mmCIF file of C-alpha atoms in Angstrom:
data_model
loop_
_atom_site.group_PDB
_atom_site.id
_atom_site.type_symbol
_atom_site.label_atom_id
_atom_site.label_comp_id
_atom_site.label_asym_id
_atom_site.label_seq_id
_atom_site.Cartn_x
_atom_site.Cartn_y
_atom_site.Cartn_z
ATOM 1 C CA MET L 1 -9.999 -109.395 -74.038
ATOM 2 C CA ARG L 2 -7.706 -109.451 -70.980
ATOM 3 C CA LEU L 3 -10.740 -110.014 -68.710
ATOM 4 C CA ARG L 4 -11.761 -113.075 -70.723
ATOM 5 C CA VAL L 5 -8.216 -114.450 -70.671
ATOM 6 C CA TRP L 6 -7.889 -114.326 -66.887
ATOM 7 C CA ILE L 7 -11.361 -115.751 -66.303
ATOM 8 C CA ALA L 8 -10.391 -118.564 -68.653
ATOM 9 C CA VAL L 9 -7.333 -119.260 -66.493
ATOM 10 C CA LEU L 10 -9.523 -119.793 -63.437
ATOM 11 C CA VAL L 11 -12.059 -121.838 -65.382
ATOM 12 C CA LEU L 12 -9.363 -124.197 -66.626
ATOM 13 C CA MET L 13 -7.867 -124.516 -63.159
ATOM 14 C CA ALA L 14 -11.276 -125.241 -61.647
ATOM 15 C CA ALA L 15 -12.009 -127.829 -64.311
ATOM 16 C CA GLY L 16 -8.692 -129.506 -63.703
ATOM 17 C CA CYS L 17 -9.296 -130.164 -60.007
ATOM 18 C CA GLN L 18 -13.018 -130.883 -59.862
ATOM 19 C CA SER L 19 -14.582 -134.152 -60.933
ATOM 20 C CA GLY L 20 -18.153 -133.058 -60.395
ATOM 21 C CA PRO L 21 -20.391 -130.288 -59.074
ATOM 22 C CA GLN L 22 -19.465 -128.791 -55.709
ATOM 23 C CA THR L 23 -21.910 -129.686 -52.939
ATOM 24 C CA ARG L 24 -20.237 -127.784 -50.073
ATOM 25 C CA GLU L 25 -22.522 -125.244 -48.436
ATOM 26 C CA PRO L 26 -20.919 -121.810 -48.878
ATOM 27 C CA ILE L 27 -19.765 -120.047 -45.722
ATOM 28 C CA GLY L 28 -21.494 -116.689 -45.449
ATOM 29 C CA THR L 29 -23.803 -114.788 -47.757
ATOM 30 C CA VAL L 30 -23.482 -115.348 -51.511
ATOM 31 C CA THR L 31 -24.082 -112.392 -53.814
ATOM 32 C CA ARG L 32 -21.671 -113.576 -56.525
ATOM 33 C CA PRO L 33 -22.834 -117.091 -57.421
ATOM 34 C CA ASP L 34 -20.694 -116.908 -60.561
ATOM 35 C CA LEU L 35 -17.584 -117.243 -58.378
ATOM 36 C CA VAL L 36 -18.754 -120.270 -56.380
ATOM 37 C CA GLY L 37 -17.882 -122.851 -59.014
ATOM 38 C CA LEU L 38 -14.920 -120.867 -60.286
ATOM 39 C CA ILE L 39 -12.711 -120.537 -57.212
ATOM 40 C CA ASP L 40 -12.220 -123.098 -54.446
ATOM 41 C CA TRP L 41 -9.474 -124.243 -52.076
ATOM 42 C CA GLU L 42 -8.432 -126.919 -49.623
ATOM 43 C CA ARG L 43 -10.422 -126.438 -46.433
ATOM 44 C CA SER L 44 -7.816 -127.589 -43.916
ATOM 45 C CA PRO L 45 -7.013 -125.031 -41.164
ATOM 46 C CA LEU L 46 -3.308 -125.463 -42.002
ATOM 47 C CA ALA L 47 -3.723 -125.140 -45.775
ATOM 48 C CA VAL L 48 -2.574 -121.831 -47.255
ATOM 49 C CA VAL L 49 -4.900 -120.147 -49.740
ATOM 50 C CA PHE L 50 -2.827 -116.965 -49.990
ATOM 51 C CA ARG L 51 0.307 -115.757 -48.271
ATOM 52 C CA ALA L 52 2.351 -112.573 -48.456
ATOM 53 C CA GLU L 53 5.616 -112.745 -46.544
ATOM 54 C CA VAL L 54 9.175 -111.571 -46.479
ATOM 55 C CA THR L 55 10.924 -114.919 -46.840
ATOM 56 C CA ALA L 56 14.172 -115.402 -44.942
ATOM 57 C CA ALA L 57 17.028 -117.449 -46.323
ATOM 58 C CA ASP L 58 17.912 -118.773 -42.849
ATOM 59 C CA VAL L 59 14.609 -120.552 -42.283
ATOM 60 C CA ASP L 60 16.190 -122.895 -39.723
ATOM 61 C CA ALA L 61 17.431 -120.084 -37.463
ATOM 62 C CA PHE L 62 15.929 -120.018 -33.976
ATOM 63 C CA GLU L 63 14.584 -116.489 -34.526
ATOM 64 C CA ARG L 64 12.445 -117.682 -37.423
ATOM 65 C CA ARG L 65 10.304 -119.751 -35.051
ATOM 66 C CA ASN L 66 8.379 -116.617 -34.095
ATOM 67 C CA ASP L 67 7.791 -115.514 -37.697
ATOM 68 C CA VAL L 68 4.248 -114.654 -38.725
ATOM 69 C CA ALA L 69 3.663 -113.785 -42.376
ATOM 70 C CA ASP L 70 2.546 -110.282 -43.301
ATOM 71 C CA CYS L 71 -0.818 -111.750 -44.336
ATOM 72 C CA THR L 72 -2.119 -115.299 -44.715
ATOM 73 C CA ILE L 73 -5.513 -116.662 -45.680
ATOM 74 C CA TYR L 74 -5.942 -120.213 -44.414
ATOM 75 C CA GLY L 75 -8.191 -122.966 -45.726
ATOM 76 C CA ASP L 76 -10.643 -122.620 -42.843
ATOM 77 C CA ASN L 77 -11.290 -118.991 -43.950
ATOM 78 C CA ARG L 78 -9.104 -117.350 -41.323
ATOM 79 C CA VAL L 79 -7.216 -114.219 -42.318
ATOM 80 C CA VAL L 80 -4.155 -113.831 -40.070
ATOM 81 C CA TYR L 81 -1.876 -110.841 -40.398
ATOM 82 C CA THR L 82 0.634 -108.569 -38.722
ATOM 83 C CA PRO L 83 0.656 -104.768 -38.800
ATOM 84 C CA PRO L 84 2.689 -103.131 -41.580
ATOM 85 C CA GLY L 85 6.072 -101.612 -40.980
ATOM 86 C CA GLY L 86 7.618 -103.738 -38.254
ATOM 87 C CA LEU L 87 8.554 -107.152 -36.897
ATOM 88 C CA SER L 88 6.757 -106.634 -33.588
ATOM 89 C CA GLY L 89 3.163 -105.762 -32.829
ATOM 90 C CA PRO L 90 -0.014 -107.757 -32.317
ATOM 91 C CA VAL L 91 -1.160 -110.515 -34.628
ATOM 92 C CA VAL L 92 -4.805 -110.164 -35.637
ATOM 93 C CA PHE L 93 -7.273 -112.483 -37.319
ATOM 94 C CA GLN L 94 -10.814 -112.872 -38.556
ATOM 95 C CA SER L 95 -12.854 -115.716 -40.000
ATOM 96 C CA VAL L 96 -14.380 -114.416 -43.222
ATOM 97 C CA SER L 97 -16.911 -115.612 -45.773
ATOM 98 C CA ASP L 98 -16.165 -117.692 -48.839
ATOM 99 C CA GLU L 99 -17.224 -114.755 -50.977
ATOM 100 C CA ALA L 100 -14.750 -112.366 -49.355
ATOM 101 C CA ILE L 101 -11.938 -114.744 -50.290
ATOM 102 C CA ARG L 102 -13.280 -115.380 -53.781
ATOM 103 C CA VAL L 103 -13.601 -111.661 -54.513
ATOM 104 C CA PHE L 104 -10.021 -111.201 -53.345
ATOM 105 C CA VAL L 105 -8.812 -113.977 -55.657
ATOM 106 C CA GLU L 106 -10.812 -112.454 -58.493
ATOM 107 C CA GLU L 107 -9.106 -109.110 -57.908
ATOM 108 C CA LEU L 108 -5.695 -110.774 -57.782
ATOM 109 C CA THR L 109 -6.465 -112.341 -61.127
ATOM 110 C CA LEU L 110 -8.108 -109.454 -62.961
ATOM 111 C CA ILE L 111 -6.796 -106.273 -61.340
ATOM 112 C CA TYR L 112 -3.365 -107.322 -60.083
ATOM 113 C CA GLN L 113 -2.779 -109.812 -62.935
ATOM 114 C CA PHE L 114 -1.169 -112.166 -60.463
ATOM 115 C CA TYR L 115 -0.878 -115.048 -62.918
ATOM 116 C CA ASN L 116 1.267 -112.809 -65.091
ATOM 117 C CA ARG L 117 3.804 -112.383 -62.256
ATOM 118 C CA SER L 118 6.648 -114.825 -61.821
ATOM 119 C CA SER L 119 9.127 -116.151 -59.277
ATOM 120 C CA GLY L 120 12.878 -116.016 -59.637
ATOM 121 C CA LEU L 121 13.790 -117.387 -56.218
ATOM 122 C CA ASP L 122 13.676 -121.084 -57.084
ATOM 123 C CA ALA L 123 16.192 -120.584 -59.879
ATOM 124 C CA LEU L 124 18.869 -119.472 -57.398
ATOM 125 C CA ALA L 125 21.142 -121.811 -55.499
ATOM 126 C CA PRO L 126 20.566 -121.581 -51.728
ATOM 127 C CA GLU L 127 23.921 -119.865 -51.166
ATOM 128 C CA ASN L 128 23.009 -117.144 -53.687
ATOM 129 C CA ARG L 129 19.626 -116.263 -52.261
ATOM 130 C CA PRO L 130 19.201 -112.858 -50.621
ATOM 131 C CA PRO L 131 18.741 -112.797 -46.816
ATOM 132 C CA PHE L 132 15.153 -111.572 -47.182
ATOM 133 C CA ILE L 133 12.822 -111.316 -50.157
ATOM 134 C CA GLU L 134 9.168 -110.405 -50.664
ATOM 135 C CA THR L 135 7.170 -113.424 -51.835
ATOM 136 C CA LEU L 136 3.536 -114.098 -52.712
ATOM 137 C CA LEU L 137 1.730 -117.437 -52.939
ATOM 138 C CA LEU L 138 -1.786 -118.261 -54.136
ATOM 139 C CA VAL L 139 -3.206 -121.806 -53.969
ATOM 140 C CA VAL L 140 -6.668 -122.251 -55.455
ATOM 141 C CA ASN L 141 -8.331 -125.004 -57.459
ATOM 142 C CA GLY L 142 -5.502 -127.361 -56.599
ATOM 143 C CA GLN L 143 -2.874 -125.158 -58.270
ATOM 144 C CA ALA L 144 -0.139 -123.069 -56.620
ATOM 145 C CA HIS L 145 1.273 -119.915 -58.188
ATOM 146 C CA ARG L 146 4.242 -118.000 -56.756
ATOM 147 C CA ALA L 147 5.671 -114.576 -57.394
ATOM 148 C CA ASP L 148 8.531 -112.727 -55.763
ATOM 149 C CA ALA L 149 10.694 -109.646 -56.009
ATOM 150 C CA LEU L 150 13.175 -111.522 -58.221
ATOM 151 C CA GLY L 151 10.366 -111.983 -60.736
ATOM 152 C CA ALA L 152 10.301 -108.245 -61.477
ATOM 153 C CA LEU L 153 7.250 -107.273 -59.449
ATOM 154 C CA PRO L 154 6.128 -103.711 -60.227
ATOM 155 C CA ASP L 155 7.089 -101.036 -57.730
ATOM 156 C CA GLY L 156 4.753 -101.161 -54.731
ATOM 157 C CA TYR L 157 3.071 -104.360 -55.936
ATOM 158 C CA TYR L 158 3.887 -106.447 -52.863
ATOM 159 C CA ARG L 159 2.761 -103.659 -50.526
ATOM 160 C CA ASP L 160 -0.512 -103.111 -52.376
ATOM 161 C CA VAL L 161 -1.401 -106.811 -52.589
ATOM 162 C CA THR L 162 -0.547 -107.335 -48.925
ATOM 163 C CA GLU L 163 -2.756 -104.431 -47.896
ATOM 164 C CA ARG L 164 -5.571 -105.870 -50.010
ATOM 165 C CA CYS L 165 -5.120 -109.213 -48.237
ATOM 166 C CA ARG L 166 -5.374 -107.502 -44.857
ATOM 167 C CA ALA L 167 -8.510 -105.708 -46.007
ATOM 168 C CA VAL L 168 -10.257 -109.064 -46.562
ATOM 169 C CA ALA L 169 -10.661 -108.999 -42.772
ATOM 170 C CA ASP L 170 -12.926 -106.002 -42.173
ATOM 171 C CA SER L 171 -13.249 -106.401 -38.373
ATOM 172 C CA PRO L 172 -10.226 -108.320 -37.053
ATOM 173 C CA ALA L 173 -9.464 -109.090 -33.423
ATOM 174 C CA GLU L 174 -6.141 -109.648 -31.680
ATOM 175 C CA LEU L 175 -4.967 -113.248 -31.805
ATOM 176 C CA ILE L 176 -3.429 -114.700 -28.653
ATOM 177 C CA PRO L 177 -3.049 -118.481 -28.995
ATOM 178 C CA ALA L 178 -4.345 -120.586 -26.118
ATOM 179 C CA ALA L 179 -1.393 -122.964 -26.573
ATOM 180 C CA GLY L 180 1.746 -123.394 -28.614
ATOM 181 C CA TYR L 181 5.216 -124.859 -28.846
ATOM 182 C CA VAL L 182 7.527 -123.001 -26.471
ATOM 183 C CA SER L 183 11.288 -123.206 -26.916
ATOM 184 C CA VAL L 184 14.254 -121.328 -25.471
ATOM 185 C CA ARG L 185 17.898 -120.793 -26.318
ATOM 186 C CA PRO L 186 20.421 -119.610 -23.686
ATOM 187 C CA ILE L 187 22.509 -116.631 -24.814
ATOM 188 C CA THR L 188 25.189 -114.405 -23.324
ATOM 189 C CA TYR L 189 23.770 -111.188 -21.958
ATOM 190 C CA ASN L 190 24.542 -108.193 -24.146
ATOM 191 C CA PRO L 191 23.992 -104.816 -22.436
ATOM 192 C CA GLU L 192 23.714 -103.121 -25.826
ATOM 193 C CA ARG L 193 20.689 -105.180 -26.872
ATOM 194 C CA PRO L 194 17.072 -104.767 -25.736
ATOM 195 C CA SER L 195 16.219 -106.970 -22.776
ATOM 196 C CA VAL L 196 13.233 -107.611 -20.545
ATOM 197 C CA GLU L 197 12.801 -109.489 -17.281
ATOM 198 C CA TRP L 198 10.508 -112.530 -17.313
ATOM 199 C CA GLN L 199 8.015 -111.878 -14.535
ATOM 200 C CA HIS L 200 5.817 -114.942 -14.953
ATOM 201 C CA SER L 201 8.069 -117.782 -13.827
ATOM 202 C CA ASP L 202 5.233 -118.970 -11.566
ATOM 203 C CA LEU L 203 3.233 -119.649 -14.732
ATOM 204 C CA LEU L 204 6.069 -120.818 -16.975
ATOM 205 C CA ASN L 205 9.635 -121.491 -15.824
ATOM 206 C CA LEU L 206 11.608 -120.638 -18.949
ATOM 207 C CA ALA L 207 14.966 -121.304 -17.299
ATOM 208 C CA ALA L 208 13.957 -124.932 -16.634
ATOM 209 C CA LEU L 209 13.223 -125.773 -20.289
ATOM 210 C CA ASN L 210 15.697 -127.816 -22.314
ATOM 211 C CA PRO L 211 17.449 -125.623 -24.891
ATOM 212 C CA ASP L 212 15.957 -125.696 -28.409
ATOM 213 C CA GLU L 213 13.374 -128.351 -27.449
ATOM 214 C CA ARG L 214 9.842 -127.543 -28.567
ATOM 215 C CA VAL L 215 7.410 -128.175 -25.695
ATOM 216 C CA TRP L 216 3.648 -127.922 -26.200
ATOM 217 C CA ILE L 217 2.347 -125.640 -23.447
ATOM 218 C CA SER L 218 -1.126 -124.240 -22.882
ATOM 219 C CA GLY L 219 -2.446 -121.599 -20.543
ATOM 220 C CA GLU L 220 -1.468 -118.187 -19.271
ATOM 221 C CA GLY L 221 2.287 -118.762 -19.256
ATOM 222 C CA ALA L 222 2.443 -119.397 -22.989
ATOM 223 C CA GLN L 223 0.089 -116.488 -23.609
ATOM 224 C CA GLU L 224 2.182 -114.081 -21.538
ATOM 225 C CA LEU L 225 5.291 -115.139 -23.438
ATOM 226 C CA TRP L 226 3.452 -114.628 -26.732
ATOM 227 C CA ARG L 227 2.485 -111.102 -25.646
ATOM 228 C CA LEU L 228 6.059 -110.323 -24.609
ATOM 229 C CA LEU L 229 7.512 -111.468 -27.924
ATOM 230 C CA ARG L 230 4.911 -109.579 -29.941
ATOM 231 C CA THR L 231 5.646 -106.429 -27.926
ATOM 232 C CA TYR L 232 9.454 -106.493 -27.896
ATOM 233 C CA GLY L 233 10.285 -108.581 -30.977
ATOM 234 C CA SER L 234 11.552 -112.123 -31.413
ATOM 235 C CA ASP L 235 15.218 -111.264 -30.809
ATOM 236 C CA VAL L 236 14.674 -109.650 -27.384
ATOM 237 C CA GLN L 237 16.860 -110.859 -24.525
ATOM 238 C CA ILE L 238 14.786 -112.355 -21.724
ATOM 239 C CA THR L 239 16.281 -112.583 -18.243
ATOM 240 C CA GLN L 240 15.064 -114.894 -15.506
ATOM 241 C CA GLY L 241 17.264 -114.743 -12.431
ATOM 242 C CA GLU L 242 20.833 -115.331 -13.618
ATOM 243 C CA THR L 243 19.686 -116.825 -16.931
ATOM 244 C CA THR L 244 19.519 -114.907 -20.201
ATOM 245 C CA LEU L 245 17.760 -116.473 -23.150
ATOM 246 C CA GLN L 246 15.806 -116.031 -26.325
ATOM 247 C CA ALA L 247 12.385 -117.625 -26.586
ATOM 248 C CA ALA L 248 9.838 -118.630 -29.188
ATOM 249 C CA VAL L 249 6.146 -119.464 -29.192
ATOM 250 C CA GLU L 250 4.916 -121.341 -32.257
ATOM 251 C CA ALA L 251 1.222 -121.786 -32.948
ATOM 252 C CA PRO L 252 0.048 -124.068 -35.776
ATOM 253 C CA GLY L 253 -1.882 -122.125 -38.363
ATOM 254 C CA VAL L 254 -0.352 -118.852 -37.166
ATOM 255 C CA THR L 255 3.455 -118.896 -37.069
ATOM 256 C CA ARG L 256 5.261 -119.893 -40.229
ATOM 257 C CA PHE L 257 7.269 -122.942 -39.218
ATOM 258 C CA SER L 258 5.278 -124.471 -36.375
ATOM 259 C CA PRO L 259 4.921 -128.255 -36.296
ATOM 260 C CA PRO L 260 1.333 -129.535 -36.262
ATOM 261 C CA ARG L 261 -0.472 -129.663 -32.934
ATOM 262 C CA PRO L 262 0.463 -132.807 -30.975
#
């Protein structure tokens, strides 16, 4: 009975957003044609199909500019994720088939009973929200459903669903954006905090950038800065000559709060 109920949920959602038969050619091999008309999503490369992230209350803080969600599936079939257990480390990605995404959504619905999970975050005033909270978002068939730790997720639920999202990509590769928005913020040097010297000023002069201004930069300089931040973490002190600063590289469709590409 439960199986029929959750399939009915997807059927009703699909019916609500589709005015006629789908004519889009599926991406990849189809072995589950029953899912093709049942589960669909917006195909924009910036649209989120699924996201698992630890949401921060201070979303406007400079440090948040480097944030990459634990796992995101985008509308153009990219799975982008970070390794478990830390804020630093490489970002990886893979473009997957429609069926891989649809099977994942089916499992969320039937096995993880995602539509039976709820969100409690929106009911809290901003000043009462915890600094960080595990959140999950699924957007299919024109409908968004959210769940978070305040909605009484079972123990280990967020971890298990996030790992299942990562597993949608069965052969990922490291993601190093070719371009992105670079910004810096001067800070006072703190000898008790991790720091690293910027050794690529010939490629990108960080000290010459206007504080907090997002500048679209392509090429090796932006890529070297991306690598540095993924290795040492977004709060690392970067020194260039007599200047100490924090830096961010934001890539649309990768980092959480990046503006669209110019």
